[in-house]
Short mmCIF file of C-alpha atoms in Angstrom, two decimals:
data_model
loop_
_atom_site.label_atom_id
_atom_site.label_comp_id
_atom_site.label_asym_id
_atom_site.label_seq_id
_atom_site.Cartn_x
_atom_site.Cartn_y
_atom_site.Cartn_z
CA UNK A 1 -44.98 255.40 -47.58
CA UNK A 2 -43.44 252.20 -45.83
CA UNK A 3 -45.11 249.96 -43.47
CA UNK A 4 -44.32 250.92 -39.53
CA UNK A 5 -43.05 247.39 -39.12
CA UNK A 6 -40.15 248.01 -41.62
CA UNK A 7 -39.76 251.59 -41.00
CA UNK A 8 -39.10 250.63 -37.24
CA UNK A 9 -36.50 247.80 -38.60
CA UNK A 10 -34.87 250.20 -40.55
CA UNK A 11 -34.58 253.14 -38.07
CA UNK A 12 -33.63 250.55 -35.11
CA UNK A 13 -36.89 251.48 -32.79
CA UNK A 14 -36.47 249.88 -29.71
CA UNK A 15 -39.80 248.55 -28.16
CA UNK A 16 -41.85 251.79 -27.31
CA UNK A 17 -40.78 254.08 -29.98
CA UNK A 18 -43.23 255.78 -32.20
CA UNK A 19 -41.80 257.12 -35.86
CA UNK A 20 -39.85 260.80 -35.55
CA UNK A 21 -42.71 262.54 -37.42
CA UNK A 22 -45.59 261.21 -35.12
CA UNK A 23 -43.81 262.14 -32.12
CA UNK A 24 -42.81 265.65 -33.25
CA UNK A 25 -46.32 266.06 -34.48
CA UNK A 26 -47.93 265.64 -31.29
CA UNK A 27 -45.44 267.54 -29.47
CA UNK A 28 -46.14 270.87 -31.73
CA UNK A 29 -49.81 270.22 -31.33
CA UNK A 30 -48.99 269.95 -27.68
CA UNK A 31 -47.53 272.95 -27.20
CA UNK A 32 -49.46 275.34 -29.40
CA UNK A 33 -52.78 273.71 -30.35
CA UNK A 34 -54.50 272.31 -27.60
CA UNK A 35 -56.71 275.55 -27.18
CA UNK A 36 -56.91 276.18 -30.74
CA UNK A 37 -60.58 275.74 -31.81
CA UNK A 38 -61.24 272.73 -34.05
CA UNK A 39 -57.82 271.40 -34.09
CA UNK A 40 -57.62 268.08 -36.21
CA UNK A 41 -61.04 269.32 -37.66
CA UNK A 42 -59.87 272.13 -39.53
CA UNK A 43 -57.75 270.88 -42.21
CA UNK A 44 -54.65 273.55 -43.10
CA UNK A 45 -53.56 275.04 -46.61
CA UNK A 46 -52.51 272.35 -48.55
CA UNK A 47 -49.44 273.86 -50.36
CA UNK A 48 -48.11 274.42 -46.74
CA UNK A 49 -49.05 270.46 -45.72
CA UNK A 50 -47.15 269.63 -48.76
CA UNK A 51 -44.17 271.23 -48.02
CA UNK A 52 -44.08 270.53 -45.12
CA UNK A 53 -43.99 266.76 -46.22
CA UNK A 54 -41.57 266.98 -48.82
CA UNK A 55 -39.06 268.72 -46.11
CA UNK A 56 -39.46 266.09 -43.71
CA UNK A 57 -39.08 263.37 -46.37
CA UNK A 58 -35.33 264.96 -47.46
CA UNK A 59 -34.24 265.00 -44.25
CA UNK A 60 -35.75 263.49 -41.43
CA UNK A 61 -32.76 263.24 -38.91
CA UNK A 62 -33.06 266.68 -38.82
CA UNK A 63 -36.09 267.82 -39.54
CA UNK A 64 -37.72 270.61 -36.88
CA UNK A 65 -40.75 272.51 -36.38
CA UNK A 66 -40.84 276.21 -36.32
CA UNK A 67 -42.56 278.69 -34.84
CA UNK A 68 -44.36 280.12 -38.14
CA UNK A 69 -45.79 276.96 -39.28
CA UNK A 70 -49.11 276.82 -38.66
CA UNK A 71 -50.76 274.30 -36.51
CA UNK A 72 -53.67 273.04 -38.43
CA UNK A 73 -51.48 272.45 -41.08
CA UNK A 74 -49.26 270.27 -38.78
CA UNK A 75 -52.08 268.33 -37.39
CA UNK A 76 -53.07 268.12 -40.90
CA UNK A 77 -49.87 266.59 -41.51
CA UNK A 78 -50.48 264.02 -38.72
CA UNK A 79 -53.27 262.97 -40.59
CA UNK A 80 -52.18 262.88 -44.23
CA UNK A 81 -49.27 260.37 -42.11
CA UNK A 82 -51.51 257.99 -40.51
CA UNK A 83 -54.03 258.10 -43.65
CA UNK A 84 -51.13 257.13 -46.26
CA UNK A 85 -50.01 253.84 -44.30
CA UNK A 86 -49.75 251.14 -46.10
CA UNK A 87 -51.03 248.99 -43.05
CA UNK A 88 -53.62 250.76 -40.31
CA UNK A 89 -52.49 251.34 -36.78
CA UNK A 90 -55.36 249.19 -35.25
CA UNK A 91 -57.25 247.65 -38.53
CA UNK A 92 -60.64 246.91 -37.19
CA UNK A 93 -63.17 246.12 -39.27
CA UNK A 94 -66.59 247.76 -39.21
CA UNK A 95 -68.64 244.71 -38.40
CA UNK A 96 -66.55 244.20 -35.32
CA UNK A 97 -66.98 247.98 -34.51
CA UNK A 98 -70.54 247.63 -34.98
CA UNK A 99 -70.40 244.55 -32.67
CA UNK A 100 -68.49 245.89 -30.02
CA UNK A 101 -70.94 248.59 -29.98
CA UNK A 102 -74.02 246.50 -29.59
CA UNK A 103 -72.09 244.81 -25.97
CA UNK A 104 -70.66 247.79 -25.50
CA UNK A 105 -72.20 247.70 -21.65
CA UNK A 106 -70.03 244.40 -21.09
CA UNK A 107 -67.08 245.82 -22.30
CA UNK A 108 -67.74 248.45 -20.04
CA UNK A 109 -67.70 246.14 -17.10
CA UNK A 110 -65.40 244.16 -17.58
CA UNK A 111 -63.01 246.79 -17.77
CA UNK A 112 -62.45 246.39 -21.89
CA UNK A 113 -61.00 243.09 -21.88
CA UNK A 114 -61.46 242.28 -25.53
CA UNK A 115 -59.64 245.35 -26.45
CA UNK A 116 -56.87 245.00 -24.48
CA UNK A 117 -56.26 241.43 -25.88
CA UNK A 118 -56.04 242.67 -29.24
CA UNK A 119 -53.90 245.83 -28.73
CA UNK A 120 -51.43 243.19 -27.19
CA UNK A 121 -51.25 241.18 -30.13
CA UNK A 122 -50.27 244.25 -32.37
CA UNK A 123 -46.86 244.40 -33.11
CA UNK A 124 -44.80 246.32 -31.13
CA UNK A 125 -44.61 249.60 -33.02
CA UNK A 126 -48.11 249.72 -33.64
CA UNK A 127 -48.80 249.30 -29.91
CA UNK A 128 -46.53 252.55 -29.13
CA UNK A 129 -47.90 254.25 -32.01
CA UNK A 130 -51.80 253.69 -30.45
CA UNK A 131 -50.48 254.66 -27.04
CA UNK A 132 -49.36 257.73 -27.87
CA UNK A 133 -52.25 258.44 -30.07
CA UNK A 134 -55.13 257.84 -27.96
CA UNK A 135 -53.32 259.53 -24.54
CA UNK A 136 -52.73 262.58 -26.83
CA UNK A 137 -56.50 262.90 -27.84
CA UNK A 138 -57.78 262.35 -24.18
CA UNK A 139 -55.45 265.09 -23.70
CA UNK A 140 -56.28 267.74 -26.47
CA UNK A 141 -60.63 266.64 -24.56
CA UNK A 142 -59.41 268.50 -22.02
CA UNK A 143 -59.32 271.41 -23.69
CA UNK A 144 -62.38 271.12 -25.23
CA UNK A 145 -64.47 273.62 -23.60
CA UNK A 146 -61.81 275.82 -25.95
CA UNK A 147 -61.12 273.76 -28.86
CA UNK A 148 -64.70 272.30 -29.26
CA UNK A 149 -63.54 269.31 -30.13
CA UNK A 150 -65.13 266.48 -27.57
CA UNK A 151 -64.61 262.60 -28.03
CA UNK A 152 -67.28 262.35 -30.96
CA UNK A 153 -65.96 265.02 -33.19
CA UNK A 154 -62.15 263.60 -32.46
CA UNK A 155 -64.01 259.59 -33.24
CA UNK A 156 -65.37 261.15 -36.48
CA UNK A 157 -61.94 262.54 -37.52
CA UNK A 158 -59.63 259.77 -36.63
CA UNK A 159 -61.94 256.47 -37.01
CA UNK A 160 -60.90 256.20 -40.83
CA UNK A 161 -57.43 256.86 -39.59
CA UNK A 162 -56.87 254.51 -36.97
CA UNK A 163 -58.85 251.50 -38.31
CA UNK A 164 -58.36 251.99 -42.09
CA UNK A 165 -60.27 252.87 -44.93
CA UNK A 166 -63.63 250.49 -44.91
CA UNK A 167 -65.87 249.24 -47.78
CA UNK A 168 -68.02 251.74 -48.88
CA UNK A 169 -71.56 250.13 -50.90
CA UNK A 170 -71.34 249.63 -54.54
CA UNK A 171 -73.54 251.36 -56.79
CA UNK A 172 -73.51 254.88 -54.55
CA UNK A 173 -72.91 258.26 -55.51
CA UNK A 174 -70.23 260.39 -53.44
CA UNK A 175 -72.70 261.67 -51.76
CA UNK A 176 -74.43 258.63 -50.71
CA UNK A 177 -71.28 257.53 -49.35
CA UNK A 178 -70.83 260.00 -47.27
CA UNK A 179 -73.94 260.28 -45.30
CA UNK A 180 -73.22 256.52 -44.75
CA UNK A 181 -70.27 257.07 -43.41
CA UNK A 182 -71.40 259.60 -41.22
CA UNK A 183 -74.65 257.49 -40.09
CA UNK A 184 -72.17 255.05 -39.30
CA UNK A 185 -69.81 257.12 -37.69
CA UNK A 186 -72.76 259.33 -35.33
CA UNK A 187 -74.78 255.50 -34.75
CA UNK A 188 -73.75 252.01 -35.28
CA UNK A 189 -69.83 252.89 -34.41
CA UNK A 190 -68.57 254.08 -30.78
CA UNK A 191 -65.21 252.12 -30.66
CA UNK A 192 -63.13 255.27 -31.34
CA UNK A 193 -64.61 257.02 -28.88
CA UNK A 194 -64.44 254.60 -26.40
CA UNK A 195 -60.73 254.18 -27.22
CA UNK A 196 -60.38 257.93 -26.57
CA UNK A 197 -62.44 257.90 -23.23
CA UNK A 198 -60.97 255.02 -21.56
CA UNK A 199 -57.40 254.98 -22.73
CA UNK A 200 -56.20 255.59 -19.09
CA UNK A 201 -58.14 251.75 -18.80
CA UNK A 202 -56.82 250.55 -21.28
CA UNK A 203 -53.23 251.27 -20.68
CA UNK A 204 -53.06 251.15 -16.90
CA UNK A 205 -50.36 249.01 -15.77
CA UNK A 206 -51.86 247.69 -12.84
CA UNK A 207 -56.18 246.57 -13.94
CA UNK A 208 -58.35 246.35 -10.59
CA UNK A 209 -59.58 242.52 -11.36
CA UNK A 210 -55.94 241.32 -11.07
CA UNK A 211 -55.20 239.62 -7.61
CA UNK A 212 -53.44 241.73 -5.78
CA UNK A 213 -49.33 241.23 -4.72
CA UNK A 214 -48.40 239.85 -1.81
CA UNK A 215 -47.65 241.99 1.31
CA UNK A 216 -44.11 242.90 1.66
CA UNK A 217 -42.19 240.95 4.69
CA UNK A 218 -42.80 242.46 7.96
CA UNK A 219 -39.62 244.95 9.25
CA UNK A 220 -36.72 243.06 11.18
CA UNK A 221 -37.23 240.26 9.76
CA UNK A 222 -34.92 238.63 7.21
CA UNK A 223 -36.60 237.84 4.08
CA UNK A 224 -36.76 234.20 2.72
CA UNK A 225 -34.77 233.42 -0.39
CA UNK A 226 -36.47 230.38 -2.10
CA UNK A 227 -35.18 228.64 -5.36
CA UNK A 228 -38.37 227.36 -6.96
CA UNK A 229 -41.85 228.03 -6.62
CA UNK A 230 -44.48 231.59 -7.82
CA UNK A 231 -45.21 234.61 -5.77
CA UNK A 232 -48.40 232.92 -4.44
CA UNK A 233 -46.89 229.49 -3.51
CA UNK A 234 -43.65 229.20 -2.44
CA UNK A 235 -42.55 225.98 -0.66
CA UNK A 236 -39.49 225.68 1.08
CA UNK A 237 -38.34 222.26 0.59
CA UNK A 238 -39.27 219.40 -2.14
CA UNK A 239 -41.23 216.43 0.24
CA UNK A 240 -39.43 212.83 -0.31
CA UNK A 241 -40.47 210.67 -3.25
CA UNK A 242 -42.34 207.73 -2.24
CA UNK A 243 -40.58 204.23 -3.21
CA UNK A 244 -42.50 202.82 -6.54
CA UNK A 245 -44.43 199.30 -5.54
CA UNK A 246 -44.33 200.85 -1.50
CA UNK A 247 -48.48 200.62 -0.69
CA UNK A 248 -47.30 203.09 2.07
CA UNK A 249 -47.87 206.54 2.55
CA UNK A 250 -45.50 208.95 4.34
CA UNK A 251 -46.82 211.41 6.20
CA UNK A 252 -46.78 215.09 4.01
CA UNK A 253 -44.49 217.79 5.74
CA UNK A 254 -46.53 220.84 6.87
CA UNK A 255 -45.47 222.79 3.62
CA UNK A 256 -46.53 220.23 1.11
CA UNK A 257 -49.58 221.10 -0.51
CA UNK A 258 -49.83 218.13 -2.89
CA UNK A 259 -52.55 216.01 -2.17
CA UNK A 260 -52.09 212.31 -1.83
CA UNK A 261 -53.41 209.09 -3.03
CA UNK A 262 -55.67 206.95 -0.46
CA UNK A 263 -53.69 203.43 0.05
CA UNK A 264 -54.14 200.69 -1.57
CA UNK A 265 -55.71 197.88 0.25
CA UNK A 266 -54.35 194.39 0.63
CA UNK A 267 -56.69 192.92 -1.55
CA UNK A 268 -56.17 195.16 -4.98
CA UNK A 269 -54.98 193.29 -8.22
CA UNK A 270 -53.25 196.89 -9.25
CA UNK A 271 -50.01 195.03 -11.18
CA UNK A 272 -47.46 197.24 -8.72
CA UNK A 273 -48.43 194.78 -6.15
CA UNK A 274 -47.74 191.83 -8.04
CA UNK A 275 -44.11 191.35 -6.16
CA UNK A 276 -46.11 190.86 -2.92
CA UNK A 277 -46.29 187.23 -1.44
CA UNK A 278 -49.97 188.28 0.24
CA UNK A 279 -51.66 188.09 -3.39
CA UNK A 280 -55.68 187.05 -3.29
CA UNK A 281 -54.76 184.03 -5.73
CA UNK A 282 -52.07 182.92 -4.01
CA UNK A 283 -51.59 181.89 -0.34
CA UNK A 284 -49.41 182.57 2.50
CA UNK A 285 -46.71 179.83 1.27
CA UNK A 286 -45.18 179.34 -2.42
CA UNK A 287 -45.73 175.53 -2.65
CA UNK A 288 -47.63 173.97 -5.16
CA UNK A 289 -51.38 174.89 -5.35
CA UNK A 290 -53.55 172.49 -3.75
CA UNK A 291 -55.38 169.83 -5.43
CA UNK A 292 -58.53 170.47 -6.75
CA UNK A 293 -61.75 168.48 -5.13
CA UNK A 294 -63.27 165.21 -6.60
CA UNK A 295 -66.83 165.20 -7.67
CA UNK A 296 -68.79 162.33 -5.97
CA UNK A 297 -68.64 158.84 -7.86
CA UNK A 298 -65.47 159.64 -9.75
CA UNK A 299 -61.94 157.64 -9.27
CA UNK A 300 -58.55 159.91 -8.35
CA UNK A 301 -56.52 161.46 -10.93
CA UNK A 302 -53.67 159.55 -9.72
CA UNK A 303 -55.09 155.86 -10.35
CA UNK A 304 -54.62 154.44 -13.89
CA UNK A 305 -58.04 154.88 -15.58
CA UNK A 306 -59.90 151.43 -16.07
CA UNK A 307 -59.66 149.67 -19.61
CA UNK A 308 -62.41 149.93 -22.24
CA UNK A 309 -64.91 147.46 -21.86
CA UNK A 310 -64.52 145.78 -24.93
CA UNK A 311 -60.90 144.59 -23.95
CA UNK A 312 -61.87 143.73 -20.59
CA UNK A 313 -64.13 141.11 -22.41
CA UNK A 314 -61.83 139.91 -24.09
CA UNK A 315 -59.45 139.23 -21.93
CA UNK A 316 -62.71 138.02 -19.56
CA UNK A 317 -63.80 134.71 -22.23
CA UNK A 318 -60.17 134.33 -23.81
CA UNK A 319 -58.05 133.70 -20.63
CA UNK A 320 -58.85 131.80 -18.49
CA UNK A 321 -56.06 131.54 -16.59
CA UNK A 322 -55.99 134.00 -13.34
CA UNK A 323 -54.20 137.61 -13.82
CA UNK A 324 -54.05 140.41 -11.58
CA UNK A 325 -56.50 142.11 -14.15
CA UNK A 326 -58.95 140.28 -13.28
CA UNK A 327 -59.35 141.99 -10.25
CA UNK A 328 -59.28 145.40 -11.78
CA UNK A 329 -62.21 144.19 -13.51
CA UNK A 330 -64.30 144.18 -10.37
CA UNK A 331 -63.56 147.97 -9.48
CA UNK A 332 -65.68 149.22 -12.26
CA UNK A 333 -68.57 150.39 -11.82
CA UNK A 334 -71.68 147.64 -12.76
CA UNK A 335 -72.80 150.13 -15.11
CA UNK A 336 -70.04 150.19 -17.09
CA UNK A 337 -70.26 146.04 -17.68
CA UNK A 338 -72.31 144.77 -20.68
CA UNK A 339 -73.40 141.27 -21.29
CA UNK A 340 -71.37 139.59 -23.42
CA UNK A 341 -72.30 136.58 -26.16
CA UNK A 342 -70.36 133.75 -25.43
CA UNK A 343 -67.45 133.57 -27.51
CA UNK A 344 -65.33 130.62 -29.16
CA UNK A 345 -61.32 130.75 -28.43
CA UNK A 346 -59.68 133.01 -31.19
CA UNK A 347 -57.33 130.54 -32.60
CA UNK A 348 -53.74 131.62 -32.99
CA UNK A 349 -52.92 132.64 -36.32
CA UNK A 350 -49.41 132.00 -35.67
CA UNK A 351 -49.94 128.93 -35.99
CA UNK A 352 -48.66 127.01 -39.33
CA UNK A 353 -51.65 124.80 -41.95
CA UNK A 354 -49.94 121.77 -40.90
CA UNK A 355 -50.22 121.73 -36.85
CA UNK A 356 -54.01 122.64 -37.54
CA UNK A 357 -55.83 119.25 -36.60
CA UNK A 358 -57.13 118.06 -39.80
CA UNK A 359 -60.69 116.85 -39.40
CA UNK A 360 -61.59 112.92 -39.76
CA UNK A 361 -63.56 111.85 -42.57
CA UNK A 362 -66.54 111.21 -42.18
CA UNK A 363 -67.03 107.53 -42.72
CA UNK A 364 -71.17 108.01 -43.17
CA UNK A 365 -69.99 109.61 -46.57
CA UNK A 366 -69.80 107.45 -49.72
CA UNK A 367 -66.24 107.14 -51.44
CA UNK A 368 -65.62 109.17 -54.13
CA UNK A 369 -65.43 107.28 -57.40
#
């Protein structure tokens, strides 16, 4: 038995297609079986269900139902099918059955959301193969004032169909296993049943919490053709761009609905007002920043600063000639002045031994022998 993924590759099933046997299954049972008391409960002959197999598997193109086959055997069929997948229709595992279950009452109002998410992430032949499914067992409830076969009796039969085969405990007899199952089945797991219930929900095109379409254009007049925009907002016409480093705002068409930035005022340091002359560090001309103000006491930057005391000393006991330094000397401050010890002249060093004045002898001494 092939997976329905590459059995609808190989057969070409466009996107709602359900395999050939499936379809013709539910069409037999259709016809002759929806009053026929436990249908799908009532298993058929099994030499018949095996023939029946084996004639479908030679030649499937061509493959019909007659009128002399029985119909438990062909909804026995159906099963045998869906139980023999490699890969489940809807695999579901029992703790999330068991789960849903428990908020089954949320599901229930919000219309079965949850579900319908993960039917729509089944592939596409699986989705078409759970369709027809589930709207052919709501249909064969119908009957089942006839067929006595409601919701529960059709969730015990197909639950190991649809969702696969679950774990059964270790270390249990058959039997053991099977009242499990069925406690299961009759307790702790409604999900089939719900699926069988609410399938018009689940598969209804248009679901009541989705915002209704917009009312159709009124009669004579001329519907509007626009090139952009959704079904709930449609503007007419794109509103002009606003210059980058432009602090102005235009004013928004009527059928802009973007909203817009506040100004910026004069005063921001944002750096897309950086080109503006009307900056708070600089003023309203581009000269050269104004000086900076003198502390009290102190002399301007622009005089030449006063020489060091000890060369003003110098020059102060060594010369003693006049020089225009000398009057520089008087501008600083007292404080600055220190008394000075009085100083011999520095001789010149220039000078050579022989223009030094050689001292006299001194007469007082006696002669040297």
């Amino acid at each position: 038995m092939a997976f329905l993924v590459d059995y609808s590759t190989a057969k070409g099933l466009q996107d709602g297609d359900v395999p050939k046997i499936i379809r013709i299954c539910i069409q037999e049972i259709g016809k002759r079986g929806l009053e026929s008391e436990g249908i799908y409960r009532v298993s058929g002959r099994h030499a018949v269900v095996q023939a029946l197999q084996h004639n479908i598997e030679k030649d499937e193109e061509r493959f019909e139902f007659s009128q002399k086959d029985d119909v438990y055997a062909v909804s026995s069929l159906l099963k045998l099918y869906l139980r023999e997948l490699p890969e489940p229709v809807f695999k579901f595992p029992l703790q999330e059955r068991i789960q849903h279950t428990e908020d089954r009452a949320d599901h229930i109002s919000n219309n079965f959301m949850l579900l319908r998410s993960k039917i729509r992430r089944l592939p596409p032949v699986h989705q078409a193969t759970l369709k027809a499914l589930l709207e052919h067992l709501a249909r064969v409830v119908t009957f089942s004032e006839k067929n006595k076969m409601d919701p529960k009796n059709l969730a015990i039969v197909f639950g190991g169909v649809i969702f696969g085969e679950d774990e059964m405990p270790k270390g249990g007899d058959l039997l053991s296993v099977q009242t499990w199952k069925f406690s299961v089945a009759h307790e702790q797991d409604s999900l089939m049943e719900d699926l069988i219930i609410h399938a018009h929900i689940l598969y209804e095109e248009h679901p009541s919490h989705y915002s209704p379409p917009l009312p159709a254009t009124p009669a004579g007049e001329p519907a509007p053709v626009y090139t952009y925009g959704s079904k709930s907002t449609k503007v007419a016409s794109v509103p002009p761009s606003t210059p980058s480093g432009s602090a102005t705002v235009p004013h928004p068409s009527p059928q802009d609905f973007t909203p817009r930035l506040p100004a910026r005022p004069t005063s921001s340091i944002h750096p897309s007002l950086r080109a503006n002359p009307q900056t708070p560090t600089r003023g309203h001309s581009d000269g050269p920043p104004p000086p900076l103000p003198m502390r009290p006491g102190r002399q301007s930057i622009d005089e030449s600063p006063p020489p060091s005391p000890s060369v003003a000393s110098t020059i102060y006991e060594t010369d003693d000639s006049p020089s225009p330094d000398r009057e520089s000397l008087n501008t600083v401050p007292p404080t600055v002045q220190r008394p000075m010890s009085p100083l011999r002249p520095v001789p010149d060093i220039s000078e050579t031994p022989q223009s030094l004045p050689h001292p006299h002898p001194d007469e007082s001494l006696p002669p040297s022998v």
